[in-house]
GROMACS .gro file of C-alpha atoms in nm:
model
  198
    1MET     CA    1  -2.193  -9.188  -1.302
    2SER     CA    2  -2.024  -9.090  -0.986
    3ALA     CA    3  -2.180  -8.819  -0.767
    4VAL     CA    4  -1.996  -8.481  -0.716
    5ASN     CA    5  -1.881  -8.435  -0.373
    6TRP     CA    6  -1.986  -8.073  -0.295
    7GLY     CA    7  -1.835  -8.083   0.059
    8ASP     CA    8  -2.031  -8.006   0.351
    9ALA     CA    9  -2.284  -7.721   0.401
   10PRO     CA   10  -2.099  -7.533   0.685
   11THR     CA   11  -1.821  -7.480   0.448
   12TRP     CA   12  -2.031  -7.341   0.182
   13ILE     CA   13  -2.206  -7.110   0.416
   14ALA     CA   14  -1.874  -6.997   0.551
   15THR     CA   15  -1.753  -6.939   0.190
   16VAL     CA   16  -2.084  -6.756   0.085
   17PHE     CA   17  -2.051  -6.530   0.396
   18ALA     CA   18  -1.671  -6.473   0.331
   19GLY     CA   19  -1.744  -6.364  -0.014
   20GLY     CA   20  -2.028  -6.152   0.102
   21ALA     CA   21  -1.782  -5.990   0.367
   22ALA     CA   22  -1.520  -5.938   0.094
   23TRP     CA   23  -1.760  -5.771  -0.146
   24PHE     CA   24  -1.903  -5.555   0.123
   25ALA     CA   25  -1.545  -5.455   0.222
   26TYR     CA   26  -1.473  -5.373  -0.141
   27GLN     CA   27  -1.777  -5.166  -0.159
   28THR     CA   28  -1.704  -4.985   0.149
   29ILE     CA   29  -1.354  -4.904   0.047
   30LYS     CA   30  -1.465  -4.797  -0.292
   31SER     CA   31  -1.742  -4.566  -0.128
   32GLN     CA   32  -1.464  -4.425   0.108
   33ARG     CA   33  -1.230  -4.355  -0.164
   34GLU     CA   34  -1.506  -4.177  -0.354
   35GLN     CA   35  -1.576  -3.960  -0.027
   36ILE     CA   36  -1.220  -3.889   0.018
   37ARG     CA   37  -1.179  -3.771  -0.362
   38GLU     CA   38  -1.496  -3.546  -0.322
   39GLN     CA   39  -1.358  -3.413   0.006
   40ARG     CA   40  -1.037  -3.329  -0.144
   41GLN     CA   41  -1.197  -3.170  -0.427
   42PHE     CA   42  -1.420  -2.957  -0.196
   43ILE     CA   43  -1.114  -2.860   0.003
   44ALA     CA   44  -0.927  -2.763  -0.306
   45GLU     CA   45  -1.219  -2.556  -0.402
   46GLN     CA   46  -1.255  -2.388  -0.071
   47SER     CA   47  -0.895  -2.327  -0.045
   48ALA     CA   48  -0.916  -2.137  -0.393
   49ASN     CA   49  -1.201  -1.936  -0.242
   50LEU     CA   50  -1.031  -1.852   0.055
   51ALA     CA   51  -0.725  -1.727  -0.144
   52LEU     CA   52  -0.946  -1.522  -0.339
   53GLU     CA   53  -1.105  -1.371  -0.040
   54ARG     CA   54  -0.773  -1.308   0.120
   55ALA     CA   55  -0.636  -1.148  -0.200
   56GLU     CA   56  -0.966  -0.909  -0.205
   57LEU     CA   57  -0.905  -0.842   0.154
   58ARG     CA   58  -0.542  -0.774   0.131
   59ALA     CA   59  -0.633  -0.527  -0.178
   60VAL     CA   60  -0.902  -0.342   0.033
   61ALA     CA   61  -0.662  -0.303   0.306
   62ASP     CA   62  -0.372  -0.181   0.077
   63ASP     CA   63  -0.624   0.062  -0.091
   64ARG     CA   64  -0.733   0.187   0.263
   65LYS     CA   65  -0.353   0.209   0.371
   66TRP     CA   66  -0.289   0.431   0.045
   67ALA     CA   67  -0.603   0.622   0.041
   68GLN     CA   68  -0.475   0.924   0.291
   69ALA     CA   69  -0.136   0.934   0.126
   70ARG     CA   70  -0.266   0.965  -0.218
   71GLN     CA   71  -0.463   1.282  -0.118
   72VAL     CA   72  -0.128   1.467  -0.002
   73VAL     CA   73  -0.019   1.662  -0.297
   74MET     CA   74   0.292   1.848  -0.359
   75GLN     CA   75   0.311   2.154  -0.613
   76ARG     CA   76   0.668   2.273  -0.696
   77ALA     CA   77   0.826   2.538  -0.909
   78LYS     CA   78   1.189   2.604  -0.987
   79PHE     CA   79   1.307   2.955  -1.032
   80ASP     CA   80   1.627   3.073  -1.198
   81ARG     CA   81   1.745   3.431  -1.209
   82ALA     CA   82   2.087   3.527  -1.317
   83GLY     CA   83   2.229   3.192  -1.268
   84VAL     CA   84   2.092   3.152  -0.916
   85GLY     CA   85   1.815   2.914  -0.879
   86PHE     CA   86   1.571   2.785  -0.586
   87TRP     CA   87   1.263   2.569  -0.543
   88ARG     CA   88   0.934   2.659  -0.385
   89VAL     CA   89   0.722   2.366  -0.298
   90THR     CA   90   0.365   2.369  -0.137
   91VAL     CA   91   0.243   2.061   0.028
   92HIS     CA   92  -0.150   2.038   0.054
   93ASN     CA   93  -0.343   1.772   0.270
   94PHE     CA   94  -0.646   1.702   0.079
   95SER     CA   95  -0.731   1.432   0.303
   96ASN     CA   96  -0.992   1.421   0.606
   97ALA     CA   97  -0.705   1.349   0.872
   98SER     CA   98  -0.395   1.522   0.985
   99VAL     CA   99  -0.053   1.419   0.849
  100HIS     CA  100   0.277   1.442   1.078
  101GLY     CA  101   0.635   1.533   1.044
  102VAL     CA  102   0.602   1.693   0.693
  103GLU     CA  103   0.919   1.790   0.535
  104VAL     CA  104   1.070   1.866   0.212
  105ARG     CA  105   1.428   1.747   0.131
  106PHE     CA  106   1.612   1.888  -0.191
  107GLY     CA  107   1.849   1.627  -0.307
  108SER     CA  108   1.988   1.402  -0.051
  109ALA     CA  109   2.139   1.669   0.176
  110TYR     CA  110   1.938   1.988   0.199
  111LEU     CA  111   1.612   2.078   0.397
  112ALA     CA  112   1.406   2.384   0.347
  113SER     CA  113   1.548   2.705   0.446
  114GLU     CA  114   1.198   2.862   0.519
  115VAL     CA  115   0.864   2.706   0.585
  116TYR     CA  116   0.526   2.899   0.605
  117GLU     CA  117   0.164   2.831   0.659
  118TRP     CA  118  -0.009   2.854   0.323
  119PRO     CA  119  -0.390   2.933   0.233
  120ILE     CA  120  -0.475   2.612   0.044
  121ASN     CA  121  -0.663   2.806  -0.205
  122GLU     CA  122  -0.391   3.051  -0.307
  123HIS     CA  123  -0.145   2.980  -0.563
  124PRO     CA  124   0.232   3.098  -0.511
  125ARG     CA  125   0.265   3.420  -0.666
  126ASP     CA  126   0.578   3.580  -0.512
  127ASP     CA  127   0.942   3.506  -0.610
  128GLY     CA  128   1.039   3.374  -0.264
  129VAL     CA  129   1.094   3.700  -0.098
  130PRO     CA  130   1.011   3.689   0.266
  131GLY     CA  131   0.705   3.881   0.388
  132HIS     CA  132   0.486   3.797   0.091
  133PRO     CA  133   0.137   3.910   0.205
  134TYR     CA  134  -0.006   3.549   0.125
  135ARG     CA  135   0.211   3.371   0.361
  136GLY     CA  136   0.109   3.270   0.706
  137GLU     CA  137   0.312   3.202   1.008
  138ARG     CA  138   0.661   3.082   0.982
  139LEU     CA  139   0.702   2.727   1.094
  140MET     CA  140   1.001   2.499   1.191
  141THR     CA  141   1.081   2.191   0.971
  142PRO     CA  142   0.947   1.896   1.003
  143VAL     CA  143   0.607   2.047   1.042
  144HIS     CA  144   0.468   1.851   1.344
  145LEU     CA  145   0.107   1.854   1.212
  146LEU     CA  146  -0.059   1.945   0.898
  147GLY     CA  147  -0.454   1.922   0.935
  148PRO     CA  148  -0.717   1.826   0.703
  149GLY     CA  149  -0.752   2.083   0.418
  150ARG     CA  150  -0.424   2.272   0.509
  151ALA     CA  151  -0.097   2.354   0.320
  152VAL     CA  152   0.231   2.446   0.386
  153LEU     CA  153   0.510   2.629   0.184
  154PHE     CA  154   0.845   2.523   0.176
  155LEU     CA  155   1.127   2.727   0.014
  156SER     CA  156   1.490   2.598  -0.071
  157GLN     CA  157   1.820   2.799  -0.029
  158HIS     CA  158   1.944   2.967  -0.337
  159TRP     CA  159   2.209   2.778  -0.539
  160PRO     CA  160   2.383   2.817  -0.863
  161SER     CA  161   2.105   2.700  -1.111
  162VAL     CA  162   2.272   2.356  -1.185
  163THR     CA  163   2.295   2.287  -0.823
  164ALA     CA  164   1.913   2.372  -0.791
  165HIS     CA  165   1.831   2.165  -1.075
  166ASN     CA  166   2.010   1.834  -0.942
  167ASN     CA  167   1.845   1.886  -0.585
  168ARG     CA  168   1.492   1.800  -0.697
  169PRO     CA  169   1.250   1.816  -0.386
  170VAL     CA  170   1.104   1.515  -0.219
  171VAL     CA  171   0.815   1.534   0.026
  172PHE     CA  172   0.837   1.298   0.356
  173PHE     CA  173   0.512   1.272   0.578
  174THR     CA  174   0.375   1.028   0.810
  175ASP     CA  175  -0.002   0.954   0.774
  176ASP     CA  176  -0.252   0.925   1.036
  177SER     CA  177  -0.196   0.559   1.073
  178GLY     CA  178   0.173   0.595   1.129
  179VAL     CA  179   0.301   0.493   0.792
  180ARG     CA  180   0.605   0.731   0.669
  181TRP     CA  181   0.572   0.815   0.269
  182SER     CA  182   0.783   0.984   0.045
  183LEU     CA  183   0.653   1.182  -0.277
  184ASP     CA  184   0.889   1.290  -0.546
  185THR     CA  185   0.854   1.563  -0.828
  186TYR     CA  186   0.760   1.276  -1.067
  187GLY     CA  187   0.452   1.188  -0.849
  188LYS     CA  188   0.598   0.856  -0.723
  189LEU     CA  189   0.460   0.798  -0.406
  190GLU     CA  190   0.607   0.496  -0.174
  191GLU     CA  191   0.639   0.401   0.175
  192ALA     CA  192   0.956   0.554   0.341
  193PRO     CA  193   1.164   0.381   0.609
  194ALA     CA  194   1.053   0.517   0.959
  195ASP     CA  195   1.344   0.760   0.988
  196GLY     CA  196   1.258   0.918   0.661
  197ALA     CA  197   1.588   0.843   0.506
  198SER     CA  198   1.561   0.786   0.111
   0.00000   0.00000   0.00000
């Protein structure tokens, strides 16, 4: 039998060290891949949490934005007599802050013909005749400032009944944060352009 030539010891030692280095490099790469996968998963979870927090903060800010506007209430009544009609609208500010630039538009072309201070706990009981004892001081439209717990009465012009019916009132006002709002007879509250145009 002949002896197997195993080579020299330095070559074997170098081969063992190279194999060990390769195994160590493989384990390091495998560990780093696992860490990267875990970091990506953590980042994805954090991103989802941040998105939920952002949505919650946005909802809170949106609620805060709408809070005062929702406390401005319009009460309206349309009167018809002998084919002539008109609208009487009271705007109540039940919020804790003032609203500004309050006006009522009838249809797209008409503003209120008369505006009066209105006691907030009184209900309109007159037929639109000027000088009613429950009316306060006459005001100009738009009403520059409507304080908290205050109300204003707006009267439309007198039109043929059909014209009155087709020119439903819409209230425009600016809240204490400077946001312009519109409120229609169906209770639809929405942001309005800054100039109040509908």
